[in-house]
Amino acid sequence: TLSTSGPSSSKSQWGRAETSNIHFKAGISGLVWAEGPFPSKFWLYRHCSSVQQRDRQAQKAGQLFSGLLAMNVVFLGSAFISSMIFNQVAITLADVWILLSILKVLCLFWIIYYLLGTSQQPHAVLYRDSHAGAIWIRGSVLLFGSCSILLNVFQIGYSTILIHCKSRVEIVFPSIGILFICTQAYFLWHHSKDCIQVQHNFTRCGLMLTIATNLLLWLLAVTNDTLHMEIEAQLREVERRFAGNETALCTCPNTTICKVFQKGYILLYPFNTEYCLVCCSVLYVMWKNVGRRISHHHVPHTKPKFKLQGVVFGPLLGAVAVIIGACVFMMYQIQATSLEPTRQVFVIYYSYYIVLLPLMSVGAVIGTIIHALEKKELDTMKNPTRSLDVILLMGAALGQIGMSYFSIVALVATDPRDLLNSLILSYSVLLIFQNITQNVFVIDGLHRRSKQENVSVLELGQEIRKASLSYIHTYSHLSWRRRVLREISFFLVLCNIILWVMPTFGAHPVFENGIERSFYGYSTWFVIVNFGLPLGVFYRMHSVGGLLEVYVTA
């Protein structure tokens, strides 16, 4: 408050006030602009930047440490499994089961702690990734998990019947497996979208330990052919008994229940490998989302819905492919279960693939060309789920592509002019081409923004007001292209479904035709098929999800 006692005092006091005001302004200016004329030099900005940088460094360090943990666990388990394969005296299958049981128990403890402790803390889950944990992949976890539980039940029943000549570990291991599968499936169904904001490092290590355990279970399933060898040994035992030579072999009694357990185990065997791969993919997305903060403008307000409106030829052609494929599959299965599949059945089976695969490849190529012509805006937003989808599509395709190249080498080296051999050779080449073209189409489609995300209501209204004949002509062409994309996507969805069903439920001519098996040997070809076949099944299943997303956003 300035005094008004007189002109001189008023001037002097006003002068002091003005001087102090200037000093105050100078202080603020010095605070803001002391180190240069840019706001980036402001001390608060520098402080926030350093905090963000430390946060990013801590995140990178946590990811590195948890990744190293998983790598060491995988290497340890791989060493055990490899030693079991090459030196069955020192390291037995029971030793591998004990190691995996310990890992399962550790994972169970962490999952229970996450469910009851970490996720229940205040502000633990502030954000949820809308792209993660799609309903189809969580449904796959439940489906394959249920089949894996049945597989373990059959294994327990089979081992219980033969308890007089089998280890008790063969009953304990699948029992722990059932508990592990149930707990993990519940955890992934309810928490696959979590972006956890507390206990970052502990959560990352727990997720990576669970990923490593699932990878080791998959690796063991790929390389362990114990039951198949037992069945062949039992067949040789039956032959010896007919010849009058009795041996003390651990054989399945001639009872219906034992045969049911044995056959059920073989039928459900591929589902266990699929379950492990699907769980690894979901857990990896959760690991990437630990500590992630999602801003509000990244959250989609309207999500495109699945509609069958306007598509005719895709569902029609796809339904024809599914019906014919189901007939071929049933014919093959009837032959395979009653007796050895005949040459004619193999010819029909491979002929179906030789007709279908080129149609799928042509559709994928046309879809890719339409994507290029449409010039739709690319979605460059950071999306861990989409990045993982691309990696999984490329990685899973290596299973079928690798098996195809092994078949090509075996067939060219034997007799490629034979009818069946030439069909298998054509099938292998077409399968490689179909995988590549479909991957290009799906990956390109996943990176295209949907129409709803590109055009706001205001922009659409402005465009309508500025409408001209050329604009209407362009829009009609775009609508035609989108209709074709939807037809192609739906056709490929149905084709991939039938190509998923056939190998999943027992049609394995790549192992049963005997050509590659006789060329590479039983054990080598068994490992190749068990490595490539689950990846191929996983590829078909994962392609369905990617193609549905391309269909919805077309």
Coordinates of C-alpha atoms in Angstrom, one line a residue:
T1 CA 0.0 0.0 0.0
L2 CA 1.5 3.4 -1.0
S3 CA 1.4 6.4 1.3
T4 CA -0.4 9.6 0.2
S5 CA 1.1 11.9 2.8
G6 CA 2.7 14.2 0.2
P7 CA 3.9 14.5 -3.3
S8 CA 7.6 13.9 -2.5
S9 CA 6.9 10.9 -0.2
S10 CA 4.5 9.6 -2.8
K11 CA 7.1 9.8 -5.5
S12 CA 9.8 8.2 -3.4
Q13 CA 7.5 5.4 -2.2
W14 CA 6.2 4.8 -5.7
G15 CA 9.8 4.7 -6.9
R16 CA 10.7 2.1 -4.3
A17 CA 7.6 0.1 -5.3
E18 CA 8.5 0.3 -9.0
T19 CA 12.1 -0.7 -8.2
S20 CA 11.0 -3.7 -6.2
N21 CA 8.6 -4.7 -8.9
I22 CA 11.4 -4.5 -11.5
H23 CA 13.5 -6.7 -9.2
F24 CA 10.7 -9.2 -8.8
K25 CA 10.2 -9.4 -12.6
A26 CA 14.0 -9.7 -13.0
G27 CA 14.0 -12.6 -10.5
I28 CA 11.2 -14.4 -12.4
S29 CA 13.0 -13.8 -15.7
G30 CA 16.2 -15.1 -14.2
L31 CA 14.4 -18.2 -13.0
V32 CA 12.9 -18.9 -16.4
W33 CA 15.4 -17.6 -18.9
A34 CA 18.7 -17.7 -17.0
E35 CA 20.2 -20.4 -19.3
G36 CA 18.8 -19.3 -22.6
P37 CA 15.7 -18.2 -24.5
F38 CA 14.0 -21.6 -24.7
P39 CA 11.4 -23.1 -22.3
S40 CA 13.4 -26.4 -22.4
K41 CA 15.8 -24.7 -20.0
F42 CA 13.2 -24.1 -17.4
W43 CA 14.3 -25.9 -14.2
L44 CA 10.9 -27.6 -13.7
Y45 CA 11.0 -29.0 -17.3
R46 CA 14.5 -30.2 -16.8
H47 CA 13.5 -31.9 -13.5
C48 CA 10.5 -33.6 -15.1
S49 CA 12.7 -34.7 -18.1
S50 CA 15.3 -36.2 -15.8
V51 CA 12.5 -38.0 -13.8
Q52 CA 11.1 -39.4 -17.1
Q53 CA 14.6 -40.4 -18.2
R54 CA 15.2 -42.2 -14.9
D55 CA 11.9 -43.9 -15.2
R56 CA 12.7 -45.1 -18.7
Q57 CA 16.1 -46.3 -17.6
A58 CA 14.6 -48.2 -14.6
Q59 CA 12.0 -49.8 -17.0
K60 CA 14.8 -50.9 -19.4
A61 CA 16.9 -52.3 -16.5
G62 CA 13.9 -54.2 -15.2
Q63 CA 13.1 -55.6 -18.6
L64 CA 16.8 -56.6 -19.1
F65 CA 17.0 -58.3 -15.7
S66 CA 13.8 -60.2 -16.1
G67 CA 14.8 -61.2 -19.6
L68 CA 18.1 -62.5 -18.4
L69 CA 16.2 -64.5 -15.7
A70 CA 14.0 -66.1 -18.4
M71 CA 17.0 -66.8 -20.6
N72 CA 18.9 -68.6 -17.8
V73 CA 15.9 -70.7 -16.9
V74 CA 15.3 -71.7 -20.5
F75 CA 19.0 -72.6 -21.0
L76 CA 19.0 -74.7 -17.8
G77 CA 15.8 -76.5 -18.8
S78 CA 17.1 -77.0 -22.4
A79 CA 20.3 -78.5 -21.0
F80 CA 18.2 -81.0 -19.0
I81 CA 16.0 -81.9 -21.9
S82 CA 19.0 -82.3 -24.3
S83 CA 20.9 -84.4 -21.8
M84 CA 17.8 -86.6 -21.4
I85 CA 17.7 -87.1 -25.2
F86 CA 21.4 -87.9 -25.7
N87 CA 22.3 -89.5 -22.3
Q88 CA 19.2 -91.2 -20.8
V89 CA 21.3 -92.9 -18.1
A90 CA 22.5 -89.8 -16.4
I91 CA 19.4 -87.6 -16.9
T92 CA 16.1 -89.3 -17.2
L93 CA 12.6 -88.1 -18.1
A94 CA 11.8 -88.2 -14.4
D95 CA 14.6 -85.7 -13.6
V96 CA 13.2 -83.3 -16.3
W97 CA 9.7 -83.6 -14.8
I98 CA 11.0 -82.8 -11.3
L99 CA 12.7 -79.6 -12.6
L100 CA 9.6 -78.6 -14.5
S101 CA 7.4 -79.3 -11.4
I102 CA 9.6 -77.0 -9.3
L103 CA 9.2 -74.3 -11.9
K104 CA 5.4 -74.8 -12.0
V105 CA 5.2 -74.5 -8.2
L106 CA 7.2 -71.3 -8.3
C107 CA 4.9 -69.9 -11.0
L108 CA 1.9 -70.9 -9.0
F109 CA 3.1 -69.0 -6.0
W110 CA 3.7 -65.9 -8.0
I111 CA 0.3 -66.0 -9.8
I112 CA -1.5 -66.4 -6.5
Y113 CA 0.5 -63.5 -5.0
Y114 CA -0.4 -61.4 -8.0
L115 CA -4.1 -62.3 -7.8
L116 CA -4.4 -61.7 -4.0
G117 CA -1.6 -59.1 -3.4
T118 CA -0.3 -57.1 -6.3
S119 CA -3.5 -56.5 -8.3
Q120 CA -5.4 -55.6 -5.1
Q121 CA -3.2 -52.7 -4.1
P122 CA -4.5 -49.1 -4.5
H123 CA -3.8 -47.7 -8.0
A124 CA -2.3 -51.0 -9.1
V125 CA -4.3 -51.2 -12.4
L126 CA -5.0 -47.7 -13.6
Y127 CA -4.9 -48.6 -17.3
R128 CA -6.0 -51.5 -19.3
D129 CA -4.8 -52.3 -22.8
S130 CA -7.8 -52.6 -25.1
H131 CA -5.8 -54.3 -27.8
A132 CA -4.5 -57.0 -25.5
G133 CA -6.3 -60.2 -24.6
A134 CA -8.8 -60.4 -27.4
I135 CA -11.7 -62.6 -26.8
W136 CA -10.6 -65.1 -29.4
I137 CA -7.2 -65.6 -27.9
R138 CA -8.6 -65.8 -24.3
G139 CA -11.1 -68.4 -25.7
S140 CA -8.1 -70.3 -27.2
V141 CA -6.5 -70.3 -23.7
L142 CA -9.7 -71.9 -22.3
L143 CA -10.1 -74.4 -25.1
F144 CA -6.5 -75.6 -25.2
G145 CA -6.3 -75.5 -21.5
S146 CA -9.3 -77.7 -21.1
C147 CA -7.9 -80.2 -23.6
S148 CA -4.5 -80.1 -21.8
I149 CA -6.3 -80.9 -18.5
L150 CA -8.0 -83.9 -20.2
L151 CA -4.6 -84.9 -21.6
N152 CA -3.1 -84.9 -18.0
V153 CA -6.1 -86.9 -16.8
F154 CA -5.5 -89.5 -19.4
Q155 CA -1.8 -89.6 -18.6
I156 CA -2.7 -90.1 -14.9
G157 CA -5.1 -92.9 -15.7
Y158 CA -2.7 -94.6 -18.1
S159 CA 0.2 -94.4 -15.5
T160 CA -2.1 -95.6 -12.7
I161 CA -3.1 -98.7 -14.6
L162 CA 0.6 -99.4 -15.2
I163 CA 1.7 -98.3 -11.7
H164 CA 3.5 -101.7 -11.1
C165 CA 6.1 -100.7 -13.7
K166 CA 6.0 -96.9 -13.8
S167 CA 7.4 -94.2 -11.5
R168 CA 5.1 -92.3 -9.1
V169 CA 6.6 -89.1 -10.7
E170 CA 4.5 -89.9 -13.8
I171 CA 1.4 -89.4 -11.6
V172 CA 2.6 -86.4 -9.6
F173 CA 3.8 -84.4 -12.6
P174 CA 0.5 -84.3 -14.5
S175 CA -1.3 -83.6 -11.2
I176 CA 0.7 -80.5 -10.7
G177 CA 0.2 -79.7 -14.4
I178 CA -3.6 -79.7 -13.9
L179 CA -3.3 -77.2 -11.0
F180 CA -0.9 -75.1 -13.0
I181 CA -3.1 -75.0 -16.1
C182 CA -6.3 -74.1 -14.2
T183 CA -4.6 -71.3 -12.2
Q184 CA -2.8 -69.8 -15.3
A185 CA -6.0 -69.9 -17.4
Y186 CA -7.9 -68.0 -14.7
F187 CA -5.1 -65.5 -14.4
L188 CA -4.9 -64.9 -18.2
W189 CA -8.7 -64.7 -18.6
H190 CA -9.1 -61.9 -16.0
H191 CA -5.8 -60.0 -16.1
S192 CA -4.4 -60.2 -19.7
K193 CA -5.3 -56.5 -20.3
D194 CA -3.6 -55.2 -17.1
C195 CA -1.0 -52.4 -17.2
I196 CA 0.3 -52.9 -13.7
Q197 CA 1.6 -49.8 -12.0
V198 CA 3.1 -51.3 -8.8
Q199 CA 5.9 -53.8 -8.1
H200 CA 7.2 -53.5 -11.6
N201 CA 10.4 -55.6 -11.4
F202 CA 8.8 -58.4 -9.3
T203 CA 5.9 -58.6 -11.8
R204 CA 8.2 -58.6 -14.8
C205 CA 10.3 -61.4 -13.2
G206 CA 7.2 -63.5 -12.4
L207 CA 5.8 -63.1 -16.0
M208 CA 9.2 -64.0 -17.5
L209 CA 9.5 -67.1 -15.2
T210 CA 6.0 -68.2 -16.3
I211 CA 6.9 -67.6 -20.0
A212 CA 10.1 -69.6 -19.6
T213 CA 8.2 -72.5 -17.9
N214 CA 5.7 -72.6 -20.8
L215 CA 8.5 -72.6 -23.3
L216 CA 10.2 -75.5 -21.6
L217 CA 6.9 -77.4 -21.4
W218 CA 6.5 -76.8 -25.2
L219 CA 10.1 -78.0 -25.8
L220 CA 9.6 -81.1 -23.8
A221 CA 6.3 -81.9 -25.7
V222 CA 8.1 -81.4 -29.0
T223 CA 11.0 -83.7 -28.2
N224 CA 9.4 -86.3 -25.9
D225 CA 8.2 -89.3 -28.0
T226 CA 8.0 -91.7 -25.0
L227 CA 4.4 -92.8 -25.4
H228 CA 4.7 -93.3 -29.2
M229 CA 7.8 -95.4 -28.6
E230 CA 5.9 -97.4 -26.0
I231 CA 3.1 -98.1 -28.4
E232 CA 5.5 -99.3 -31.1
A233 CA 7.2 -101.5 -28.4
Q234 CA 3.9 -102.9 -27.5
L235 CA 3.1 -103.8 -31.1
R236 CA 6.5 -105.6 -31.3
E237 CA 5.6 -107.3 -28.0
V238 CA 2.4 -108.6 -29.5
E239 CA 4.4 -109.9 -32.5
R240 CA 6.8 -111.7 -30.1
R241 CA 3.9 -113.3 -28.2
F242 CA 2.5 -114.6 -31.4
A243 CA 5.9 -116.0 -32.2
G244 CA 6.0 -117.7 -28.7
N245 CA 8.6 -115.4 -27.2
E246 CA 7.5 -114.0 -23.8
T247 CA 9.2 -110.8 -22.5
A248 CA 8.6 -108.8 -19.3
L249 CA 7.6 -105.5 -21.0
C250 CA 5.5 -102.8 -19.4
T251 CA 2.5 -103.2 -21.7
C252 CA -1.0 -101.8 -21.6
P253 CA -3.5 -104.6 -20.6
N254 CA -6.0 -105.7 -23.1
T255 CA -8.8 -103.6 -21.6
T256 CA -11.0 -100.9 -23.0
I257 CA -10.1 -98.3 -20.4
C258 CA -6.4 -98.5 -21.0
K259 CA -6.9 -98.2 -24.8
V260 CA -9.1 -95.2 -24.2
F261 CA -6.5 -93.5 -22.1
Q262 CA -3.8 -94.3 -24.6
K263 CA -5.8 -93.1 -27.6
G264 CA -7.0 -90.0 -25.9
Y265 CA -3.5 -89.0 -24.9
I266 CA -2.3 -89.3 -28.5
L267 CA -5.3 -87.4 -29.8
L268 CA -5.0 -84.5 -27.3
Y269 CA -1.2 -84.3 -27.5
P270 CA -1.0 -81.4 -30.0
F271 CA -3.4 -79.2 -27.8
N272 CA -0.8 -79.1 -25.0
T273 CA 1.8 -77.6 -27.3
E274 CA -0.8 -75.1 -28.6
Y275 CA -1.7 -74.1 -25.0
C276 CA 1.9 -73.4 -24.1
L277 CA 2.4 -71.2 -27.2
V278 CA -0.8 -69.2 -26.7
C279 CA 0.0 -68.6 -23.0
C280 CA 3.5 -67.4 -24.0
S281 CA 2.1 -64.8 -26.4
V282 CA -0.4 -63.4 -23.8
L283 CA 2.2 -63.3 -21.1
Y284 CA 4.6 -61.5 -23.3
V285 CA 2.1 -58.7 -24.0
M286 CA 1.5 -58.5 -20.2
W287 CA 5.2 -58.2 -19.7
K288 CA 5.4 -55.4 -22.2
N289 CA 2.5 -53.6 -20.6
V290 CA 4.1 -53.5 -17.1
G291 CA 4.4 -49.8 -16.0
R292 CA 2.8 -48.6 -19.3
R293 CA 0.6 -45.5 -19.1
I294 CA -2.0 -45.1 -21.7
S295 CA -3.2 -41.6 -22.5
H296 CA -6.9 -41.0 -23.0
H297 CA -6.6 -40.0 -26.7
H298 CA -5.0 -43.4 -27.4
V299 CA -8.1 -45.2 -26.1
P300 CA -10.5 -45.9 -29.0
H301 CA -14.0 -44.4 -28.3
T302 CA -15.8 -46.5 -30.9
K303 CA -14.6 -50.0 -31.8
P304 CA -15.6 -51.4 -35.2
K305 CA -18.0 -54.3 -34.8
F306 CA -18.1 -57.6 -36.7
K307 CA -20.9 -57.5 -39.3
L308 CA -21.7 -59.9 -42.2
Q309 CA -23.4 -57.1 -44.1
G310 CA -22.5 -56.9 -47.8
V311 CA -20.4 -60.0 -48.1
V312 CA -21.6 -62.9 -50.2
F313 CA -18.9 -64.7 -52.2
G314 CA -16.4 -64.9 -49.4
P315 CA -18.7 -66.8 -47.0
L316 CA -20.0 -68.9 -49.9
L317 CA -16.6 -70.1 -51.2
G318 CA -15.3 -70.5 -47.7
A319 CA -18.3 -72.7 -46.7
V320 CA -17.7 -74.9 -49.8
A321 CA -14.0 -75.2 -48.8
V322 CA -15.0 -76.1 -45.2
I323 CA -17.5 -78.7 -46.3
I324 CA -15.2 -80.4 -48.8
G325 CA -12.4 -80.3 -46.3
A326 CA -14.5 -81.9 -43.6
C327 CA -15.4 -84.7 -46.0
V328 CA -11.8 -85.3 -46.9
F329 CA -10.8 -85.2 -43.2
M330 CA -13.5 -87.7 -42.2
M331 CA -12.5 -90.0 -45.0
Y332 CA -8.9 -89.9 -44.0
Q333 CA -9.6 -90.4 -40.3
I334 CA -11.8 -93.5 -41.0
Q335 CA -9.0 -95.0 -42.9
A336 CA -6.3 -94.0 -40.4
T337 CA -8.2 -95.4 -37.4
S338 CA -9.3 -98.7 -38.9
L339 CA -6.2 -99.6 -40.8
E340 CA -3.2 -98.1 -42.5
P341 CA -4.2 -95.1 -44.8
T342 CA -4.3 -96.2 -48.5
R343 CA -2.4 -94.5 -51.3
Q344 CA -5.8 -93.3 -52.7
V345 CA -6.6 -91.4 -49.4
F346 CA -3.2 -89.6 -49.5
V347 CA -3.9 -88.6 -53.1
I348 CA -7.3 -87.2 -52.2
Y349 CA -5.9 -85.4 -49.2
Y350 CA -3.1 -83.7 -51.0
S351 CA -5.2 -82.9 -54.0
Y352 CA -7.6 -80.9 -51.8
Y353 CA -4.7 -78.8 -50.5
I354 CA -3.3 -78.3 -54.1
V355 CA -6.7 -76.9 -55.1
L356 CA -7.2 -74.7 -52.0
L357 CA -3.8 -73.2 -51.4
P358 CA -3.5 -71.4 -54.8
L359 CA -7.0 -69.9 -54.3
M360 CA -5.9 -68.6 -50.9
S361 CA -2.7 -67.2 -52.3
V362 CA -4.5 -65.4 -55.2
G363 CA -6.9 -63.9 -52.7
A364 CA -4.1 -62.7 -50.5
V365 CA -2.2 -61.2 -53.4
I366 CA -5.3 -59.3 -54.6
G367 CA -6.0 -58.0 -51.1
T368 CA -2.4 -56.7 -50.8
I369 CA -2.7 -54.9 -54.2
I370 CA -6.0 -53.3 -53.0
H371 CA -4.3 -52.2 -49.8
A372 CA -1.6 -50.5 -51.9
L373 CA -4.1 -48.8 -54.3
E374 CA -6.4 -47.6 -51.5
K375 CA -3.6 -45.5 -49.9
K376 CA -5.2 -45.8 -46.5
E377 CA -3.4 -44.0 -43.6
L378 CA -1.0 -46.2 -41.8
D379 CA -1.4 -46.6 -38.0
T380 CA 2.0 -45.8 -36.5
M381 CA 0.8 -45.6 -32.9
K382 CA 2.8 -47.8 -30.4
N383 CA 0.9 -51.0 -29.9
P384 CA 2.7 -54.0 -28.2
T385 CA -0.2 -56.4 -29.1
R386 CA 0.1 -55.6 -32.8
S387 CA 3.9 -55.9 -32.7
L388 CA 3.6 -59.3 -31.1
D389 CA 1.0 -60.4 -33.7
V390 CA 3.4 -59.6 -36.5
I391 CA 6.2 -61.5 -34.7
L392 CA 4.0 -64.5 -34.1
L393 CA 2.7 -64.6 -37.6
M394 CA 6.3 -64.5 -39.0
G395 CA 7.6 -67.0 -36.4
A396 CA 4.8 -69.5 -36.5
A397 CA 4.9 -69.6 -40.3
L398 CA 8.5 -70.9 -40.0
G399 CA 7.0 -74.2 -38.8
Q400 CA 5.2 -75.1 -42.0
I401 CA 7.8 -73.5 -44.2
G402 CA 10.6 -75.5 -42.5
M403 CA 8.7 -78.8 -42.8
S404 CA 8.0 -78.0 -46.4
Y405 CA 11.6 -77.5 -47.3
F406 CA 12.6 -80.8 -45.5
S407 CA 9.9 -82.6 -47.5
I408 CA 11.1 -81.0 -50.8
V409 CA 14.7 -82.2 -50.2
A410 CA 13.5 -85.7 -49.3
L411 CA 11.2 -86.0 -52.3
V412 CA 13.6 -84.6 -54.9
A413 CA 16.3 -86.9 -53.6
T414 CA 14.0 -90.0 -53.9
D415 CA 11.5 -90.2 -56.8
P416 CA 9.8 -86.9 -57.6
R417 CA 8.1 -88.4 -60.7
D418 CA 5.9 -90.7 -58.7
L419 CA 2.2 -89.5 -58.5
L420 CA 2.1 -89.3 -54.7
N421 CA 5.6 -87.8 -54.5
S422 CA 4.8 -85.2 -57.1
L423 CA 1.6 -84.2 -55.2
I424 CA 3.4 -83.9 -51.9
L425 CA 6.1 -81.8 -53.7
S426 CA 3.5 -79.5 -55.2
Y427 CA 1.8 -79.2 -51.8
S428 CA 5.1 -78.2 -50.1
V429 CA 5.9 -75.5 -52.7
L430 CA 2.3 -74.1 -52.6
L431 CA 2.3 -74.1 -48.9
I432 CA 5.4 -72.0 -48.7
F433 CA 4.0 -69.5 -51.2
Q434 CA 0.6 -69.3 -49.4
N435 CA 2.2 -68.6 -46.0
I436 CA 4.3 -65.8 -47.4
T437 CA 1.4 -64.1 -49.3
Q438 CA -1.0 -64.4 -46.4
N439 CA 1.5 -62.9 -44.0
V440 CA 2.1 -59.9 -46.2
F441 CA -1.7 -59.4 -46.6
V442 CA -2.5 -59.7 -42.9
I443 CA 0.5 -57.6 -41.6
D444 CA -0.3 -54.9 -44.1
G445 CA -4.0 -54.9 -43.1
L446 CA -3.1 -54.7 -39.3
H447 CA -1.2 -51.5 -39.9
R448 CA -4.1 -49.8 -41.7
R449 CA -6.3 -47.4 -39.8
S450 CA -10.0 -48.2 -39.8
K451 CA -12.4 -45.8 -41.4
Q452 CA -13.9 -44.9 -38.0
E453 CA -10.5 -43.8 -36.7
N454 CA -9.7 -41.6 -39.7
V455 CA -12.8 -39.5 -40.3
S456 CA -14.5 -37.4 -37.6
V457 CA -18.1 -36.3 -37.9
L458 CA -17.1 -32.7 -38.5
E459 CA -14.6 -33.6 -41.2
L460 CA -17.2 -35.9 -42.8
G461 CA -19.8 -33.1 -42.8
Q462 CA -17.3 -30.7 -44.4
E463 CA -16.4 -33.3 -47.1
I464 CA -20.1 -33.9 -47.8
R465 CA -20.7 -30.1 -48.2
K466 CA -17.7 -30.0 -50.6
A467 CA -18.9 -33.1 -52.5
S468 CA -18.4 -33.2 -56.2
L469 CA -18.8 -35.8 -59.0
S470 CA -15.1 -36.7 -58.8
Y471 CA -15.3 -37.1 -55.0
I472 CA -18.4 -39.4 -55.4
H473 CA -16.6 -41.4 -58.1
T474 CA -13.5 -41.9 -55.8
Y475 CA -15.7 -42.8 -52.8
S476 CA -17.6 -45.4 -54.9
H477 CA -14.3 -47.0 -55.9
L478 CA -13.1 -47.1 -52.3
S479 CA -16.4 -48.8 -51.2
W480 CA -15.9 -51.4 -54.0
R481 CA -12.3 -52.0 -52.8
R482 CA -13.4 -52.4 -49.2
R483 CA -16.1 -54.9 -50.2
V484 CA -13.5 -57.0 -52.0
L485 CA -11.2 -56.8 -49.0
R486 CA -14.0 -58.1 -46.7
E487 CA -14.9 -60.9 -49.1
I488 CA -11.2 -62.0 -49.3
S489 CA -10.7 -61.7 -45.5
F490 CA -13.8 -63.8 -44.7
F491 CA -12.9 -66.4 -47.3
L492 CA -9.4 -66.7 -45.8
V493 CA -10.9 -66.9 -42.3
L494 CA -13.0 -70.0 -43.2
C495 CA -10.1 -71.6 -45.1
N496 CA -7.7 -71.2 -42.2
I497 CA -10.3 -72.6 -39.8
I498 CA -10.6 -75.9 -41.8
L499 CA -6.8 -76.0 -42.2
W500 CA -6.5 -75.6 -38.4
V501 CA -9.1 -78.3 -37.7
M502 CA -7.6 -81.0 -39.9
P503 CA -4.1 -81.3 -38.3
T504 CA -5.4 -80.5 -34.8
F505 CA -7.8 -83.4 -34.6
G506 CA -5.5 -86.1 -36.0
A507 CA -4.9 -85.8 -39.7
H508 CA -1.1 -86.0 -39.9
P509 CA -0.2 -87.4 -43.4
V510 CA 3.1 -85.7 -43.2
F511 CA 4.2 -88.3 -40.7
E512 CA 2.0 -91.2 -41.8
N513 CA 2.8 -91.3 -45.5
G514 CA 6.3 -92.7 -44.6
I515 CA 8.3 -91.0 -47.3
E516 CA 10.1 -88.4 -45.3
R517 CA 10.2 -90.7 -42.2
S518 CA 12.1 -93.4 -44.2
F519 CA 14.4 -90.7 -45.6
Y520 CA 15.3 -88.9 -42.4
G521 CA 14.7 -91.7 -39.9
Y522 CA 12.0 -92.1 -37.3
S523 CA 13.5 -90.0 -34.4
T524 CA 14.7 -87.1 -36.6
W525 CA 11.5 -86.8 -38.5
F526 CA 9.5 -87.1 -35.3
V527 CA 11.3 -84.1 -33.8
I528 CA 10.9 -82.1 -37.1
V529 CA 7.1 -82.8 -37.2
N530 CA 6.6 -82.1 -33.5
F531 CA 8.4 -78.8 -34.0
G532 CA 6.7 -77.7 -37.2
L533 CA 3.2 -79.2 -36.8
P534 CA 2.3 -77.3 -33.5
L535 CA 3.7 -74.1 -35.0
G536 CA 1.6 -74.7 -38.2
V537 CA -1.5 -75.2 -36.2
F538 CA -0.8 -72.1 -34.1
Y539 CA -0.2 -70.2 -37.3
R540 CA -3.6 -71.1 -38.7
M541 CA -5.3 -70.2 -35.4
H542 CA -3.4 -66.9 -35.1
S543 CA -4.1 -66.0 -38.8
V544 CA -7.9 -66.3 -38.1
G545 CA -7.6 -63.6 -35.4
G546 CA -5.5 -61.3 -37.6
L547 CA -7.8 -61.8 -40.6
L548 CA -10.9 -61.1 -38.5
E549 CA -9.3 -57.8 -37.5
V550 CA -8.5 -57.0 -41.1
Y551 CA -12.1 -57.8 -42.0
V552 CA -13.5 -55.5 -39.3
T553 CA -11.3 -52.6 -40.2
A554 CA -11.7 -52.9 -44.0

